[in-house]
XYZ file of C-alpha atoms in Angstrom:
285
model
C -47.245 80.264 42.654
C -48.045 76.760 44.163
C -46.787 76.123 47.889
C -47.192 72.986 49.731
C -49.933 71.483 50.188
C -50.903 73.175 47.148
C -51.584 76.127 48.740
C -51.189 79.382 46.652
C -48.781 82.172 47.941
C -47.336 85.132 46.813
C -43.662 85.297 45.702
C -41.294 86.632 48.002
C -39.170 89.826 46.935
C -35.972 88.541 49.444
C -35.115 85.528 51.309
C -36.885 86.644 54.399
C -39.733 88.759 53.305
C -43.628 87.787 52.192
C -45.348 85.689 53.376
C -43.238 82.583 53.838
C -40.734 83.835 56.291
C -43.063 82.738 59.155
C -42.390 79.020 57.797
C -38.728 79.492 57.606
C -38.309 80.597 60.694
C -40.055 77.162 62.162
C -36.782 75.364 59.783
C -39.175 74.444 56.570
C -36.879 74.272 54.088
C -37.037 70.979 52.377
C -40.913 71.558 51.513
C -40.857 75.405 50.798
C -39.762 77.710 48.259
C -36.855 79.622 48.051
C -36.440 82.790 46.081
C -32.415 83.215 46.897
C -29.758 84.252 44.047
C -27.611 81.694 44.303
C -24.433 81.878 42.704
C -22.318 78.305 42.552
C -18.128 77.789 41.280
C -17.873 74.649 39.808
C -21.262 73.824 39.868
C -21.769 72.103 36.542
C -20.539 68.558 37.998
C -19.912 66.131 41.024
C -20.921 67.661 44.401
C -21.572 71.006 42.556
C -24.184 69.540 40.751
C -25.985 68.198 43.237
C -25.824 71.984 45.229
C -27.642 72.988 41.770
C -30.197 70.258 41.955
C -30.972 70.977 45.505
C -30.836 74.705 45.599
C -33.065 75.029 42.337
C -35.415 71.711 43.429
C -36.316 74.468 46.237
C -37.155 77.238 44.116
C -34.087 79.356 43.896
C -32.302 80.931 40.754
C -29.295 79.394 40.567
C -26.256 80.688 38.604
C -23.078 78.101 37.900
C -19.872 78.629 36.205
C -17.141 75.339 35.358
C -14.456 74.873 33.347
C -16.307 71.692 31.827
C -17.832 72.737 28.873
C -19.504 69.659 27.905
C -21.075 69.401 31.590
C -22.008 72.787 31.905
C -24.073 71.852 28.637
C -25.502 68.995 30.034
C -26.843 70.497 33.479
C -28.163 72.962 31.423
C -30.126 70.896 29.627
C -31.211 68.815 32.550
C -32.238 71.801 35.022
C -34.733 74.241 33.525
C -33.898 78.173 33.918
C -30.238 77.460 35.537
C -28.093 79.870 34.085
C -24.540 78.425 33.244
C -21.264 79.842 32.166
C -17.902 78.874 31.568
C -15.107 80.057 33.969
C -11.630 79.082 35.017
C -11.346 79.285 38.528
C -7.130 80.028 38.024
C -7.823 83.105 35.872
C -8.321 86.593 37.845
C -9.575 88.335 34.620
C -12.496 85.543 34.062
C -13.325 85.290 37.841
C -13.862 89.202 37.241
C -15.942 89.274 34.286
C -18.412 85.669 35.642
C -19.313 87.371 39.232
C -20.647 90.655 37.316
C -22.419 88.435 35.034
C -23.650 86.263 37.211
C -25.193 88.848 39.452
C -26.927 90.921 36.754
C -28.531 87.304 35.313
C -29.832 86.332 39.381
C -30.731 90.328 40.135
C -28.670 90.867 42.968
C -27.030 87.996 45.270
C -27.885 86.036 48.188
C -25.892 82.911 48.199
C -22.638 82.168 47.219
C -20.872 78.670 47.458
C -17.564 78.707 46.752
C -17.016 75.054 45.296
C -14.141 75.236 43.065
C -11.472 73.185 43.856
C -8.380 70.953 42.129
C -7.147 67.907 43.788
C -3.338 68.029 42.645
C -0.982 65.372 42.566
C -0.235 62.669 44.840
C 3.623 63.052 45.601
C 5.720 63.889 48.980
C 6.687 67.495 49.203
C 10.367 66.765 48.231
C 8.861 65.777 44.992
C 6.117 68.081 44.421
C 6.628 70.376 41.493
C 6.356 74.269 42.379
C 4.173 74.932 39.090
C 1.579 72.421 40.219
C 1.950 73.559 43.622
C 1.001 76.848 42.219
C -2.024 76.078 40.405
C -3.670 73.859 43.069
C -3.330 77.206 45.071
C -4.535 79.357 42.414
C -8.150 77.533 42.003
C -8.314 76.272 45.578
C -7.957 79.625 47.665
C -6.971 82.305 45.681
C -9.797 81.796 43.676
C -12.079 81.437 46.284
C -10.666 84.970 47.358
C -11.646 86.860 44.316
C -15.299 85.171 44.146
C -15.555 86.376 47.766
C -14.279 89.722 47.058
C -16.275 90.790 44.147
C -19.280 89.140 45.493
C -19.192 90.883 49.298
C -20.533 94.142 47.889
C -23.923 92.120 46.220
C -24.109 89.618 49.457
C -24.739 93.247 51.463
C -27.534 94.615 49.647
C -28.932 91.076 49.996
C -31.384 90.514 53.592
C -30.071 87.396 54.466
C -26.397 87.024 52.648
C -24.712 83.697 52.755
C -21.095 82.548 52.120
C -20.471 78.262 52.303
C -17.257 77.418 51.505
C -15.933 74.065 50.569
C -13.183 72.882 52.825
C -12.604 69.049 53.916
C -11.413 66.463 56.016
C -8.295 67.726 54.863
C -8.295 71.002 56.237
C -8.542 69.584 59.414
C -5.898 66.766 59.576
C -2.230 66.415 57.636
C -2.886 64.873 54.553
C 0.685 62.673 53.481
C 1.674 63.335 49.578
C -1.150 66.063 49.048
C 0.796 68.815 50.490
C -1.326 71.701 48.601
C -4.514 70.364 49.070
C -4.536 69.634 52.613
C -2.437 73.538 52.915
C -5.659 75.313 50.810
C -8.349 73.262 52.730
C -7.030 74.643 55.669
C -6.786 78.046 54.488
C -10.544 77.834 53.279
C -10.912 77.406 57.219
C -9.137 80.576 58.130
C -10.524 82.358 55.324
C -14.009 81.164 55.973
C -13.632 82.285 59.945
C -12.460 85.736 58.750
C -15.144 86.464 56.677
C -17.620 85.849 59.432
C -16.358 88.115 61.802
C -15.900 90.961 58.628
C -19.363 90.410 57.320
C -21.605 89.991 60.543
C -22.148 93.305 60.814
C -24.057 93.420 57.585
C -25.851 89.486 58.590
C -23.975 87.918 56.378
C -23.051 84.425 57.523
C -19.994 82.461 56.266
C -19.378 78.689 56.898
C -17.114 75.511 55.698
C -18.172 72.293 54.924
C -15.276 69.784 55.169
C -16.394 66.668 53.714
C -14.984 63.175 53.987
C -14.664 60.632 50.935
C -17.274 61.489 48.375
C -19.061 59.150 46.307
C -18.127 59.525 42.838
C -15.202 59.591 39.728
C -13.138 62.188 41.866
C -12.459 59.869 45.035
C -11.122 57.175 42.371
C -8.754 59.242 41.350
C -7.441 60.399 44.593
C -7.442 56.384 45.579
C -5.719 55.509 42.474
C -3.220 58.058 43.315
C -2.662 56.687 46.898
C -2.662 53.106 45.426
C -0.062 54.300 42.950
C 2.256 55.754 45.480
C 1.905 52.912 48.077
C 1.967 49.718 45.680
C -1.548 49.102 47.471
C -4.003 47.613 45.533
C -7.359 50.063 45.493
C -9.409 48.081 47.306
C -6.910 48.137 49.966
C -6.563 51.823 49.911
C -10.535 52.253 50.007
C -10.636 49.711 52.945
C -8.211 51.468 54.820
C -10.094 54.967 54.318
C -13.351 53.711 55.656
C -11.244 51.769 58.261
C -10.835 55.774 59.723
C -14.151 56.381 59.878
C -16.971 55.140 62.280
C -19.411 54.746 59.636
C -18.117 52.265 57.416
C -19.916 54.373 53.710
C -18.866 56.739 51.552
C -20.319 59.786 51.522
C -23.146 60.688 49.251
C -23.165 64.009 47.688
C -26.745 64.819 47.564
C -26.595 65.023 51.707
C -23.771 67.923 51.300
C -26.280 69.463 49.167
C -28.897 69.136 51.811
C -26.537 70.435 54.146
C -25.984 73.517 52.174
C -29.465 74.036 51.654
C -30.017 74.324 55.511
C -26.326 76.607 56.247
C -28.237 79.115 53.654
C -31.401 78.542 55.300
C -33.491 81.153 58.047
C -33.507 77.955 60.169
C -29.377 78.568 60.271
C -29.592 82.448 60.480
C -27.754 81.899 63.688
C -24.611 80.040 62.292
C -21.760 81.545 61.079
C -17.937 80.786 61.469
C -18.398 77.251 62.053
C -16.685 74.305 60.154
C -19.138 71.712 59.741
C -17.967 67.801 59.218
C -19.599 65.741 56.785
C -17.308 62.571 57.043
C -18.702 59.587 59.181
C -16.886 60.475 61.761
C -13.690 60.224 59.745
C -10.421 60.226 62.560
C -7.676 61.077 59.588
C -7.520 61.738 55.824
């Protein structure tokens, strides 16, 4: 196998053994290679995607499930030895027959991001249906509960187990006429803390990442939605969210990816618990 510099080393057996654990531990994980089991929800599109890209780009084996068959088809295709499968994040039974799957196709499990996630509508609570309260729920945290529950016992037999859950800016502020998304974003905090202090004692780390605005076809929607609701035109709605931000940009999903990349790395073997911004300095959702 081909390291930098185009150097040849041996293959690690686990994320820190062999003889590339020296370079991890000085932080080199942009020009190294990994040999983690990574195992993504949602992974097939949009800021899963780009966790794919980055995570394999770096030598790992990376498993995906979405509910998108069409993308799941077309990362496939476009990322060589990726192993993708469908799953719906709302159904118990397939969330219990993907994480047994996916960990006998990786060979055990080192890294699991928990990506899955719905938007929901964009109405006050007086409004909001209970059925679509429900299934923004069911994919957003209860989900996220049974990946984390059936993957726990692989992520211990793993040296260096890793848990990065997807929160956002919402989890940390109100969020007016997304009542369920901003209330599951801020369980994925709670959840998130709990499983660090439950899984330390086997080095298993669990963090959030709670993202701003998002480049991409999802943001568009929510910002129709809010234009929709308001009688705001969209470019008034997208001025007013970078107007909350210091950094007047959107953010770009391959830098979550990066970020991700580094929460599973050696060089962040020392954070756990921690919800990590990604937002421009956002002030409000």
């Amino acid at each position: 196998m081909n390291g930098a510099a185009g150097q040849t080393v041996e293959a690690r057996v686990g994320p820190l053994s062999g003889p590339l654990s020296s370079a991890w531990r000085c932080g080199l994980i942009g020009s190294e290679i990994m040999s983690q089991r990574v195992l993504i929800t949602a992974g097939a599109a949009g800021i899963g995607r780009e966790f794919a890209r980055a995570f394999t780009a770096n030598g790992a084996k990376v498993f995906v499930c979405d509910v998108d068959d069409k993308a799941l088809a077309a990362i496939a295709k476009e990322i060589p030895g990726l192993i993708a499968r469908r799953c719906d994040m709302a159904s118990r039974a397939e969330i219990e027959r993907m994480v047994p799957e996916a960990v006998a196709a990786l060979g055990g499990l080192d890294v699991l991001i928990n990506n899955a996630g719905i938007a929901g509508l964009t109405l006050p609570i007086a409004d909001y249906p209970p059925d679509d309260w429900d299934k923004v729920v069911a994919v957003n945290l209860t989900g996220m509960f049974d990946v984390s529950r059936l993957a726990i016992p692989h992520l211990k037999k793993s040296k260096a187990g890793c848990i990065i859950n997807m929160s956002s800016i919402a989890g940390r502020y109100g969020f007016a006429n997304r009542s369920p998304y901003a209330a599951t974003k801020w369980g994925v905090i709670g959840l998130t803390k709990t499983l660090a202090m439950e899984l330390g004692e086997w080095g298993i780390r669990a963090n959030a990442i709670a993202p701003g605005a998002v480049d991409g076809d999802r943001i568009v929607r929510v910002f129709q939605g809010r234009a929709q609701i308001s009688g705001r035109s969209m470019d008034d709605v997208k001025a007013d969210a970078l107007a909350a931000a210091s950094i007047k940009s959107m953010i770009d999903p391959k830098d979550i990816a990066q970020l991700a990349v580094f929460l599973a790395s050696d060089a962040a073997k020392s954070i756990s618990g921690q919800v990590i911004p990604i937002d421009n300095d956002r002030q409000k959702a």
